[in-house]
C-alpha cells in the first residue's frame, strides 16, 4: 500500500470516528480502518479523501453504494 493510500484510509477513518463521536483510541481506529478496507478499494478511498466526503459508520457500511456513486460522478 502506498503512503498516500494509507494516509487516505487513516484520515477517512478519523473523520468517521469524529462524526460518530467514537473515542479516539488505537483499537477503534484499527477497527474503522479495517471496515473501510473491506468495503472500499484504494482508488475509492483516495477519491473519498480528496473530495472530502464525510459519513458516519452506519453510512460507511449500509450506504456504501450511495457513497460509491458519489465518487464516480
GROMACS .gro file of C-alpha atoms in nm:
model
   73
    1UNK     CA    1   0.000   0.000   0.000
    2UNK     CA    2   0.130   0.343  -0.091
    3UNK     CA    3   0.184   0.616   0.168
    4UNK     CA    4  -0.087   0.829   0.005
    5UNK     CA    5  -0.339   0.545   0.029
    6UNK     CA    6  -0.254   0.471   0.391
    7UNK     CA    7  -0.296   0.839   0.474
    8UNK     CA    8  -0.634   0.844   0.299
    9UNK     CA    9  -0.757   0.540   0.497
   10UNK     CA   10  -0.643   0.696   0.825
   11UNK     CA   11  -0.796   1.037   0.753
   12UNK     CA   12  -1.130   0.897   0.637
   13UNK     CA   13  -1.138   0.673   0.946
   14UNK     CA   14  -1.064   0.974   1.168
   15UNK     CA   15  -1.346   1.175   1.006
   16UNK     CA   16  -1.587   0.886   1.056
   17UNK     CA   17  -1.490   0.843   1.420
   18UNK     CA   18  -1.522   1.215   1.479
   19UNK     CA   19  -1.868   1.226   1.319
   20UNK     CA   20  -1.982   0.929   1.531
   21UNK     CA   21  -1.828   1.065   1.849
   22UNK     CA   22  -1.623   0.749   1.892
   23UNK     CA   23  -1.333   0.771   2.137
   24UNK     CA   24  -1.004   0.822   1.952
   25UNK     CA   25  -0.812   0.510   2.052
   26UNK     CA   26  -0.576   0.292   1.854
   27UNK     CA   27  -0.815  -0.003   1.879
   28UNK     CA   28  -1.111   0.198   1.748
   29UNK     CA   29  -0.900   0.342   1.465
   30UNK     CA   30  -0.785  -0.007   1.369
   31UNK     CA   31  -1.144  -0.133   1.365
   32UNK     CA   32  -1.273   0.153   1.146
   33UNK     CA   33  -0.979   0.126   0.904
   34UNK     CA   34  -1.045  -0.249   0.878
   35UNK     CA   35  -1.408  -0.188   0.787
   36UNK     CA   36  -1.309   0.076   0.531
   37UNK     CA   37  -1.054  -0.164   0.384
   38UNK     CA   38  -1.325  -0.432   0.349
   39UNK     CA   39  -1.575  -0.203   0.174
   40UNK     CA   40  -1.366   0.041  -0.031
   41UNK     CA   41  -1.079  -0.008  -0.276
   42UNK     CA   42  -0.764   0.202  -0.263
   43UNK     CA   43  -0.881   0.416  -0.554
   44UNK     CA   44  -1.222   0.470  -0.394
   45UNK     CA   45  -1.081   0.568  -0.054
   46UNK     CA   46  -0.836   0.812  -0.214
   47UNK     CA   47  -1.125   0.975  -0.403
   48UNK     CA   48  -1.335   0.993  -0.083
   49UNK     CA   49  -1.040   1.157   0.092
   50UNK     CA   50  -0.969   1.406  -0.189
   51UNK     CA   51  -1.337   1.500  -0.232
   52UNK     CA   52  -1.374   1.546   0.146
   53UNK     CA   53  -1.675   1.313   0.163
   54UNK     CA   54  -1.778   1.259   0.526
   55UNK     CA   55  -2.003   0.985   0.657
   56UNK     CA   56  -2.078   0.805   0.981
   57UNK     CA   57  -2.016   0.437   1.048
   58UNK     CA   58  -2.373   0.338   0.954
   59UNK     CA   59  -2.346   0.511   0.616
   60UNK     CA   60  -1.997   0.365   0.569
   61UNK     CA   61  -2.142   0.013   0.573
   62UNK     CA   62  -2.509   0.039   0.478
   63UNK     CA   63  -2.476   0.328   0.232
   64UNK     CA   64  -2.163   0.213   0.053
   65UNK     CA   65  -2.340   0.202  -0.284
   66UNK     CA   66  -2.457   0.561  -0.238
   67UNK     CA   67  -2.107   0.675  -0.141
   68UNK     CA   68  -1.953   0.488  -0.433
   69UNK     CA   69  -2.199   0.655  -0.671
   70UNK     CA   70  -2.092   0.997  -0.536
   71UNK     CA   71  -1.726   0.932  -0.610
   72UNK     CA   72  -1.797   0.810  -0.963
   73UNK     CA   73  -1.962   1.142  -1.057
   0.00000   0.00000   0.00000
